[in-house]
PDB file of C-alpha atoms in Angstrom:
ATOM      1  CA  UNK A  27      -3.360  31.202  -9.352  1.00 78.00           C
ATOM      2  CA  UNK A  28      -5.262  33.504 -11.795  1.00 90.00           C
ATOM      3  CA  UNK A  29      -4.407  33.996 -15.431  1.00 94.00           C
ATOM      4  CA  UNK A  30      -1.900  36.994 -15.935  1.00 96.00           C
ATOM      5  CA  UNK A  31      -3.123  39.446 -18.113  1.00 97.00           C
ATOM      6  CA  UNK A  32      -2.269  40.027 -21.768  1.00 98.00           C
ATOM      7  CA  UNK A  33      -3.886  42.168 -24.324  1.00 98.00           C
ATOM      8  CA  UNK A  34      -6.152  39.842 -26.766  1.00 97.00           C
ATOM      9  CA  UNK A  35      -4.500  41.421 -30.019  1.00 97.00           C
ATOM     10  CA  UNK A  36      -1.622  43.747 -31.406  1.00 98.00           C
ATOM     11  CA  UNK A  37      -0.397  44.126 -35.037  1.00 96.00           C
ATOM     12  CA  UNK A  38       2.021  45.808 -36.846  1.00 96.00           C
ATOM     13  CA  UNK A  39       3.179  46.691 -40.419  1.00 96.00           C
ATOM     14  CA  UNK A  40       6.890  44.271 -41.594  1.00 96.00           C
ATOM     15  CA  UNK A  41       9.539  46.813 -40.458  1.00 96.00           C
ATOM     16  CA  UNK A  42       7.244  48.254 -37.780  1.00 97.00           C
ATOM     17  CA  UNK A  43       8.002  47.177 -33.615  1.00 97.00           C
ATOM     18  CA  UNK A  44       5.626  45.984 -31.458  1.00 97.00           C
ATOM     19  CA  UNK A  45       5.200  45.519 -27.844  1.00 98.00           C
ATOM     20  CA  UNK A  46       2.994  42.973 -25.917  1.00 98.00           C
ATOM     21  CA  UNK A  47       2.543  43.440 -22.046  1.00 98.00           C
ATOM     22  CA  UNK A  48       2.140  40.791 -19.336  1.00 98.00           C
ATOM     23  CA  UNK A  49       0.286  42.149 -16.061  1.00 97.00           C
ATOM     24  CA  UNK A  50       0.634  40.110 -13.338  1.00 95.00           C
ATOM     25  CA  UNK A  51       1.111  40.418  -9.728  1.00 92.00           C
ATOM     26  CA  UNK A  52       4.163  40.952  -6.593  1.00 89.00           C
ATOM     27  CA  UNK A  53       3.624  37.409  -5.940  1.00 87.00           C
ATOM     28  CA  UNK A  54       4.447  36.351  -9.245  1.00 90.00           C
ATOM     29  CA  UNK A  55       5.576  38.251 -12.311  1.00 92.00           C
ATOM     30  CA  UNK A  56       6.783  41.300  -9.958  1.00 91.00           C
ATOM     31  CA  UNK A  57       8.379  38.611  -7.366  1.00 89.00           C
ATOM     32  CA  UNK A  58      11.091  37.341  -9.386  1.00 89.00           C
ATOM     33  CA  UNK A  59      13.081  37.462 -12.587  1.00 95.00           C
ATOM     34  CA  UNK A  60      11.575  34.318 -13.714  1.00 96.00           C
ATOM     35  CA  UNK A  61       9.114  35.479 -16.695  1.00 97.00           C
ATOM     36  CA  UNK A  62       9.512  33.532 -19.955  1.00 98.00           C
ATOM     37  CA  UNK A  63       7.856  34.356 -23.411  1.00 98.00           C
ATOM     38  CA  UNK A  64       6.187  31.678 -26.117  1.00 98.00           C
ATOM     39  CA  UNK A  65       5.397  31.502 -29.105  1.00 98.00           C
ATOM     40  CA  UNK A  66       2.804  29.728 -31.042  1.00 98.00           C
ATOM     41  CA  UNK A  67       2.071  29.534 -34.745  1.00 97.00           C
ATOM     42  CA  UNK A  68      -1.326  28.121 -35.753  1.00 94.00           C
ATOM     43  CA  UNK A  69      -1.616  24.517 -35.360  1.00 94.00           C
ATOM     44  CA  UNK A  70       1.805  23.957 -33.492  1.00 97.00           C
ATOM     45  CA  UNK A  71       3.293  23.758 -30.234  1.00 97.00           C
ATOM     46  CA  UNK A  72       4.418  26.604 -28.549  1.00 98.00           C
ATOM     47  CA  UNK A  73       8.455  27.591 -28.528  1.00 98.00           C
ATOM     48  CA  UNK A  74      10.466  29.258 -26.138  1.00 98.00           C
ATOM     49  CA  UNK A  75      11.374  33.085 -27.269  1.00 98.00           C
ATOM     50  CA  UNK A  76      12.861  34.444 -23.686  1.00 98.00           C
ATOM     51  CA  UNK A  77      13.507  33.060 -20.624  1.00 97.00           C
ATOM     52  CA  UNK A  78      13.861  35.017 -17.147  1.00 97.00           C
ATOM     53  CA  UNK A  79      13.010  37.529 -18.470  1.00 97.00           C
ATOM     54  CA  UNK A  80      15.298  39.244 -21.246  1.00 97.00           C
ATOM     55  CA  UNK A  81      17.392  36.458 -22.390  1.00 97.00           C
ATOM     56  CA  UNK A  82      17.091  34.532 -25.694  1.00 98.00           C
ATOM     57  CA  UNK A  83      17.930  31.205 -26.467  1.00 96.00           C
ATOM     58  CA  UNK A  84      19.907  29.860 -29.396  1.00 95.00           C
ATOM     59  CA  UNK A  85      18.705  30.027 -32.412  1.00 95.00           C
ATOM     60  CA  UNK A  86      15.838  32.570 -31.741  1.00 97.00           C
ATOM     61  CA  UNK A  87      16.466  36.049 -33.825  1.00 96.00           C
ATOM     62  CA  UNK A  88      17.581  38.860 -31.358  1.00 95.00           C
ATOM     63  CA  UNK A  89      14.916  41.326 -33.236  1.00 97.00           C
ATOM     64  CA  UNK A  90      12.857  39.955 -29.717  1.00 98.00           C
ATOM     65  CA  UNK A  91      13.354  41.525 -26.565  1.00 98.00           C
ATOM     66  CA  UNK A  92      12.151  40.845 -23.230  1.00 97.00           C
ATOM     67  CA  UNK A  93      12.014  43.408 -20.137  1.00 97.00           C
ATOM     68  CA  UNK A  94      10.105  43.932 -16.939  1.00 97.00           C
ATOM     69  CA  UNK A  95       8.966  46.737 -14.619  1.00 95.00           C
ATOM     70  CA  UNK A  96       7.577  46.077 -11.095  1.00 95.00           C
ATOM     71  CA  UNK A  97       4.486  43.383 -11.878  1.00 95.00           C
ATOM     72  CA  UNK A  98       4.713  44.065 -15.892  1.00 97.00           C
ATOM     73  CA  UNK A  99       6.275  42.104 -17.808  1.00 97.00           C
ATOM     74  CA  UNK A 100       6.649  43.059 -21.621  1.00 98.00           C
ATOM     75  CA  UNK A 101       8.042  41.249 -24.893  1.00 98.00           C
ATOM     76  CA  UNK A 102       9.048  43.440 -27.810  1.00 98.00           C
ATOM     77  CA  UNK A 103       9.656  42.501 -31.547  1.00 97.00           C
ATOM     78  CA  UNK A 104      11.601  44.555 -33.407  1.00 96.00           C
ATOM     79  CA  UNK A 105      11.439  44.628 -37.230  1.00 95.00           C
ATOM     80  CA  UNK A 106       8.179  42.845 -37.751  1.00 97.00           C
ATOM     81  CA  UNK A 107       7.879  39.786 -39.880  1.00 97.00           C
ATOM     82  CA  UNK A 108       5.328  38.143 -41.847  1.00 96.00           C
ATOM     83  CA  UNK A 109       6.903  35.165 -39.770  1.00 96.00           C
ATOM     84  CA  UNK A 110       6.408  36.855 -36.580  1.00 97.00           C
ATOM     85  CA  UNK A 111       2.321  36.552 -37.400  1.00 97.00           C
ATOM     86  CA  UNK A 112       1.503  33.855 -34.536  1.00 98.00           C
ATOM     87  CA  UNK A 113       0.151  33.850 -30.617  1.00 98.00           C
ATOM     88  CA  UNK A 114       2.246  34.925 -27.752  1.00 98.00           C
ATOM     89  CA  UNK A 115       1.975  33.855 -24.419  1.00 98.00           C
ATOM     90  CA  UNK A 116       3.748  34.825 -21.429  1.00 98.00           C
ATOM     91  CA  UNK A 117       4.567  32.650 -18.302  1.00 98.00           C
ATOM     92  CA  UNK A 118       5.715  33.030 -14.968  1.00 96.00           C
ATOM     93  CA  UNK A 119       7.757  30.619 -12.328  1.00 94.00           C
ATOM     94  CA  UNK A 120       5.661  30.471  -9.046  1.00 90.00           C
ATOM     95  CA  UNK A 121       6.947  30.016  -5.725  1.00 87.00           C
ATOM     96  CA  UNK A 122       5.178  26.392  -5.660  1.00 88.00           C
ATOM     97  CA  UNK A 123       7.699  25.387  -8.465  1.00 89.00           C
ATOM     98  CA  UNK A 124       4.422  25.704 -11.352  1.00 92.00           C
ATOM     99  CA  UNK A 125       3.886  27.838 -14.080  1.00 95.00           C
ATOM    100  CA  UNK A 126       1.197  30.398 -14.566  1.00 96.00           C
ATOM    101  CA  UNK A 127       0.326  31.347 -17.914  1.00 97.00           C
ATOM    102  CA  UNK A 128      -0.893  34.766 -19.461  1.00 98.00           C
ATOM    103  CA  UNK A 129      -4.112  34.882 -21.411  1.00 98.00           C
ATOM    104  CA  UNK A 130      -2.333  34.900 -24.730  1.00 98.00           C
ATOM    105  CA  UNK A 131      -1.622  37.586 -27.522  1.00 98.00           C
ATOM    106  CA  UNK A 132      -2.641  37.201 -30.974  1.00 98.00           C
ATOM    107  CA  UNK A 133       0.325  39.136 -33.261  1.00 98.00           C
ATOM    108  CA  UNK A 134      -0.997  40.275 -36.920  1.00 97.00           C
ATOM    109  CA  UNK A 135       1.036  41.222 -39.624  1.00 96.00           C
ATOM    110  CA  UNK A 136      -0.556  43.469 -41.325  1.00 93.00           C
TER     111      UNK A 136
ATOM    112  CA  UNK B   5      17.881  16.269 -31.000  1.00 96.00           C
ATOM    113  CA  UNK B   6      15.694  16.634 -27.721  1.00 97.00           C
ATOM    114  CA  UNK B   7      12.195  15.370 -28.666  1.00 97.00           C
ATOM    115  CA  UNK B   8       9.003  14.800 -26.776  1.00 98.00           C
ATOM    116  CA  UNK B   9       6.214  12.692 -28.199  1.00 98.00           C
ATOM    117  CA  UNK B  10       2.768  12.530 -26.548  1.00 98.00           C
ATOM    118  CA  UNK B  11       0.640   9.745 -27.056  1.00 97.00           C
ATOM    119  CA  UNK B  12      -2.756   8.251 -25.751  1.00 97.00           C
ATOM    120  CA  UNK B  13      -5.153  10.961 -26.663  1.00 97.00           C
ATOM    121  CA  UNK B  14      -8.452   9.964 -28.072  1.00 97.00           C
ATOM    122  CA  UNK B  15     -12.425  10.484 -27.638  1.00 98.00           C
ATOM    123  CA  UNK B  16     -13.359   9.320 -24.073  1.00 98.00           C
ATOM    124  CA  UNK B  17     -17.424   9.684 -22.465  1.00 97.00           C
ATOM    125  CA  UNK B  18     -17.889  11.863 -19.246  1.00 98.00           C
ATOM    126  CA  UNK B  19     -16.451  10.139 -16.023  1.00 98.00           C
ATOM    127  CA  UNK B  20     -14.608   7.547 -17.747  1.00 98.00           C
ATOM    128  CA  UNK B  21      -9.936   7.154 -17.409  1.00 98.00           C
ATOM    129  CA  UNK B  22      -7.491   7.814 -20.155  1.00 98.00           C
ATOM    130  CA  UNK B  23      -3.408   7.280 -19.209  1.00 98.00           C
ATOM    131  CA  UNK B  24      -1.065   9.617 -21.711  1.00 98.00           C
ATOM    132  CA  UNK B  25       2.349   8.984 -22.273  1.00 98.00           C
ATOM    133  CA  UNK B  26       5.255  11.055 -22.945  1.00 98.00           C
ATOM    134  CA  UNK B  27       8.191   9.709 -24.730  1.00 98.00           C
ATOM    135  CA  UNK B  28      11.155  11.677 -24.294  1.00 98.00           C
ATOM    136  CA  UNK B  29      14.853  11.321 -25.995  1.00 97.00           C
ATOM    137  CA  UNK B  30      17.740  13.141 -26.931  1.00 97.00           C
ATOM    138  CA  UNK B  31      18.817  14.130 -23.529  1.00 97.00           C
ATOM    139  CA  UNK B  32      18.703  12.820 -19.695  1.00 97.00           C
ATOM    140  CA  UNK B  33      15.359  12.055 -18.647  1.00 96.00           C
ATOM    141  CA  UNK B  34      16.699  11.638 -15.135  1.00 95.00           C
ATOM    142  CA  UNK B  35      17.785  15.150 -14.576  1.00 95.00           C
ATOM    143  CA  UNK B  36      14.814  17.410 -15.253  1.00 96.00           C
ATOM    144  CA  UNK B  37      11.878  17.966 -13.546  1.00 96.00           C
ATOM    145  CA  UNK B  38       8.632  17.740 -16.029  1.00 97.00           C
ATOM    146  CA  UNK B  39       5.113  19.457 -16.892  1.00 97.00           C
ATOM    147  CA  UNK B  40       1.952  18.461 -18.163  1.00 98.00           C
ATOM    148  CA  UNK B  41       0.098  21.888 -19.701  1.00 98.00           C
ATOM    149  CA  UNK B  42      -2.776  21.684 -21.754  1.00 98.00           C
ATOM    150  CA  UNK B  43      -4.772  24.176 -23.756  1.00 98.00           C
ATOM    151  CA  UNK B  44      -8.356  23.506 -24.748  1.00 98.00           C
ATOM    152  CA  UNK B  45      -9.803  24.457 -28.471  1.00 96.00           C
ATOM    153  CA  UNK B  46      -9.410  28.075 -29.227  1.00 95.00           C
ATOM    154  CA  UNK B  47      -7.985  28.678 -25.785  1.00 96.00           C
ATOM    155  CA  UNK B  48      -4.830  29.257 -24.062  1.00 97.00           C
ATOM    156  CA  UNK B  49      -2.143  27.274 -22.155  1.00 98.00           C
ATOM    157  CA  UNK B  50      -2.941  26.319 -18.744  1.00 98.00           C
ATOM    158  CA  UNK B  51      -0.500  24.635 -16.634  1.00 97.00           C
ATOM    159  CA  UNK B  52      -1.719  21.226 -15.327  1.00 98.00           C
ATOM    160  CA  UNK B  53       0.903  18.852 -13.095  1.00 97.00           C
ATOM    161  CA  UNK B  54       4.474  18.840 -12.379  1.00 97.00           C
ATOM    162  CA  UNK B  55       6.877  16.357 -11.159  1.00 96.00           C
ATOM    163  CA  UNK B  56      10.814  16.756  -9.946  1.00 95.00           C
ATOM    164  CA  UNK B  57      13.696  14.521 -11.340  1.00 91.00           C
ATOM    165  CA  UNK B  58      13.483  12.231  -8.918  1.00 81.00           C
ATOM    166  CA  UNK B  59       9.435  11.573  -8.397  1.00 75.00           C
ATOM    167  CA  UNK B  60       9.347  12.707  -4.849  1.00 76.00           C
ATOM    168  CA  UNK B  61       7.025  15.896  -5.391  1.00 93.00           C
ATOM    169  CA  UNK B  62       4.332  16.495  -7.410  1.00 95.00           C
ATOM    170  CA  UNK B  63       1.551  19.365  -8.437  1.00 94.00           C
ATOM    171  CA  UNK B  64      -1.776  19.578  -9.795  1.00 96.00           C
ATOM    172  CA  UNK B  65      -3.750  22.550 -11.024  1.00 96.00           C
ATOM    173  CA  UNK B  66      -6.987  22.929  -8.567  1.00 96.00           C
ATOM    174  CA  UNK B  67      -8.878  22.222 -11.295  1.00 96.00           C
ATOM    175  CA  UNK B  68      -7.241  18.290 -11.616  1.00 98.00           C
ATOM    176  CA  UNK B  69      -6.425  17.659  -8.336  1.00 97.00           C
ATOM    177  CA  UNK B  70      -7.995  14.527  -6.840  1.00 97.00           C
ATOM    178  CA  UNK B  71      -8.779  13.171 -10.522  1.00 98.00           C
ATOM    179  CA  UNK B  72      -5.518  13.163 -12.461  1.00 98.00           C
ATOM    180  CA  UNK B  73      -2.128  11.601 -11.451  1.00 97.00           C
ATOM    181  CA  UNK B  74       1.162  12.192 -12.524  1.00 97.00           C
ATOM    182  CA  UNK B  75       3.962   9.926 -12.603  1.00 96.00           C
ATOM    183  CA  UNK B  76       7.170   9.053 -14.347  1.00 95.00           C
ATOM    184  CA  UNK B  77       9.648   5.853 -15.542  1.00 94.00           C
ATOM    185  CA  UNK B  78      13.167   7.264 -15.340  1.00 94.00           C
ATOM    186  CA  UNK B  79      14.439   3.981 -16.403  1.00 94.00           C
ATOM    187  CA  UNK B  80      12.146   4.004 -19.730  1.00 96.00           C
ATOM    188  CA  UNK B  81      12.325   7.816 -20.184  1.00 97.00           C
ATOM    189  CA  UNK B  82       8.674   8.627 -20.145  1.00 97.00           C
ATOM    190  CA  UNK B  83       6.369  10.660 -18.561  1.00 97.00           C
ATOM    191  CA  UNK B  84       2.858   9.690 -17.418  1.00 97.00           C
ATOM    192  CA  UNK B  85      -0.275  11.274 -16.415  1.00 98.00           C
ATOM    193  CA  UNK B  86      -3.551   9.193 -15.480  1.00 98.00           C
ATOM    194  CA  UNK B  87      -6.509  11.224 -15.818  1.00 98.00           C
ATOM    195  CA  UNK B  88     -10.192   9.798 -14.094  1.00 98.00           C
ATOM    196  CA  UNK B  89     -13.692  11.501 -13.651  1.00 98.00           C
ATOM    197  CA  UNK B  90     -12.743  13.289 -17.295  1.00 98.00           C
ATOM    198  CA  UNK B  91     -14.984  16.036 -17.637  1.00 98.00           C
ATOM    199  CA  UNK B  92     -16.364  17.733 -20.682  1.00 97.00           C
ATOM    200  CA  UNK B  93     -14.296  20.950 -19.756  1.00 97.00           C
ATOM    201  CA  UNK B  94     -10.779  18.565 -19.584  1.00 98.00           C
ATOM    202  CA  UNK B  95     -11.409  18.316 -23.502  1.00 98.00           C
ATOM    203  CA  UNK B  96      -7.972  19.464 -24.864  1.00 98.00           C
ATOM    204  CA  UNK B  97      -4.758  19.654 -26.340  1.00 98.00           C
ATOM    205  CA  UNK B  98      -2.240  18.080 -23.773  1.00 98.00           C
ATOM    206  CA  UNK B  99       1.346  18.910 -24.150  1.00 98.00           C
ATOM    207  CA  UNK B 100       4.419  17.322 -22.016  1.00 98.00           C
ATOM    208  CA  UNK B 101       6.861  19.942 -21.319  1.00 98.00           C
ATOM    209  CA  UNK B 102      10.609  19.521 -19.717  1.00 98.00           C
ATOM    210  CA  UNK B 103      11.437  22.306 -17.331  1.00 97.00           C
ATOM    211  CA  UNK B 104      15.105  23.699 -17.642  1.00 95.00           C
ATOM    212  CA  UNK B 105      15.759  26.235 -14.811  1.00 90.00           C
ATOM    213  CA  UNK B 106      12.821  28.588 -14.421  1.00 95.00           C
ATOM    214  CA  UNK B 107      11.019  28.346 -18.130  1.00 96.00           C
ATOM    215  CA  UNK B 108       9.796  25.434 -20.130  1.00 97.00           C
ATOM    216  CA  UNK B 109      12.521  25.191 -22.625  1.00 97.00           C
ATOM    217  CA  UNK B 110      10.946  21.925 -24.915  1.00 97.00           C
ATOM    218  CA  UNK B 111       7.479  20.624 -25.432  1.00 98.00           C
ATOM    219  CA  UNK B 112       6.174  17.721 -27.468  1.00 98.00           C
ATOM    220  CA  UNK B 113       3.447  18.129 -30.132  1.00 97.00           C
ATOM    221  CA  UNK B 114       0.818  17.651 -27.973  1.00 98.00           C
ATOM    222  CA  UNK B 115      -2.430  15.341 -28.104  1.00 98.00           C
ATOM    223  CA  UNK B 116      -5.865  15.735 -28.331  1.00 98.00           C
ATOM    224  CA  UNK B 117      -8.424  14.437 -25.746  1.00 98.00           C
ATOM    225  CA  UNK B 118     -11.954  14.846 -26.060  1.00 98.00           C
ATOM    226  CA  UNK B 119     -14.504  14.547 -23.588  1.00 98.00           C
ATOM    227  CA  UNK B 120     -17.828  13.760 -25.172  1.00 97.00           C
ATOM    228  CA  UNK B 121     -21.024  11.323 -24.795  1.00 95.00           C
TER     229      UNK B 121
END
């Protein structure tokens, strides 16, 4: 299962929105509603930020969005953050019950 | 409080075994199936094993299968994975991971195994 495909970097002034976009394929990410976003701040492990695909869990501030179009997936934050300023990595549920992993986004607050 | 804690990591030559642990607490072990995903230095996450609730399937990444092996204690709430014929390019972070519906909702803190002569 290949790698689904994220861009390497996006950045944004506090205030500002931006959007990171998952590429994958009909057999996974366009397949089924079953695309989850991560988050990872230097030196941690990563943390859930949306599950199947738009919905957030407790605790996890509703400036980030999730949505999907055919096999494009895309996570949105709203109202940057200094905070915000980590890697982002998105994941999708495969028919053989694994995960498949995009190739990570680096956020910058600029 | 749901917690994960890896343990076992450590420097290891080419070809030789290492067995991490995952202790898990703070809900029921017993009910959720469970990941291994690791991510090398610099790198991203890549998905490496999976087993159900009750240890009657199992998965391996291509890249582990035939060399790593994972298993579970339901009874001592921890998570297992044997690794063999360790390779330079297994050097990595390796972080257990519980599976709640179709995401990874929890994942430990990870530890570090090196692969080096």
């Amino acid at each position: 299962q290949s790698a689904l495909t994220q861009p390497p970097s996006v950045s944004g002034s506090p205030g500002q929105s931006v959007t990171i976009s998952c590429s994958g394929t009909s057999s996974d990410v366009g397949s089924y509603n079953r695309v989850s976003w991560y988050q990872q701040p230097p030196g941690t492990a990563p943390k859930i930020m949306i599950y199947e695909v738009s919905y957030r869990p407790s605790g996890v501030p509703d400036r980030f969005s999730g949505s999907k179009s055919g096999n494009t997936a895309s996570l949105t934050i709203s109202g940057l953050q200094a905070e915000d300023e980590a890697d982002y990595y998105c994941s999708s549920y495969t028919s053989s019950s694994t995960f498949v992993f995009g190739t990570g986004t680096k956020v910058t607050v600029l | 409080e749901v917690q994960l804690v890896e343990s076992g990591g450590g420097l290891v030559q080419p070809g030789g075994s290492l067995r991490l642990s995952c202790a898990v607490s703070g809900f029921t072990f017993s009910g959720y199936w469970m990941h291994w995903v690791r991510q090398a230095p610099g790198k991203g996450l890549v998905w490496v094993s999976r087993i159900d609730s009750d240890v009657s399937n199992t998965n391996y990444a291509d890249s582990v299968k035939g060399r790593f092996t994972i298993s579970r204690d339901n009874a001592r709430n921890t998570l297992f994975l044997q690794m063999n014929s360790l390779r330079a390019e297994d050097t990595a972070i390796y972080y257990c991971a519980r599976q709640n519906n179709y995401a990874i909702d929890y994942w430990g803190q990870g530890t570090l195994v090196t692969v080096s002569s």
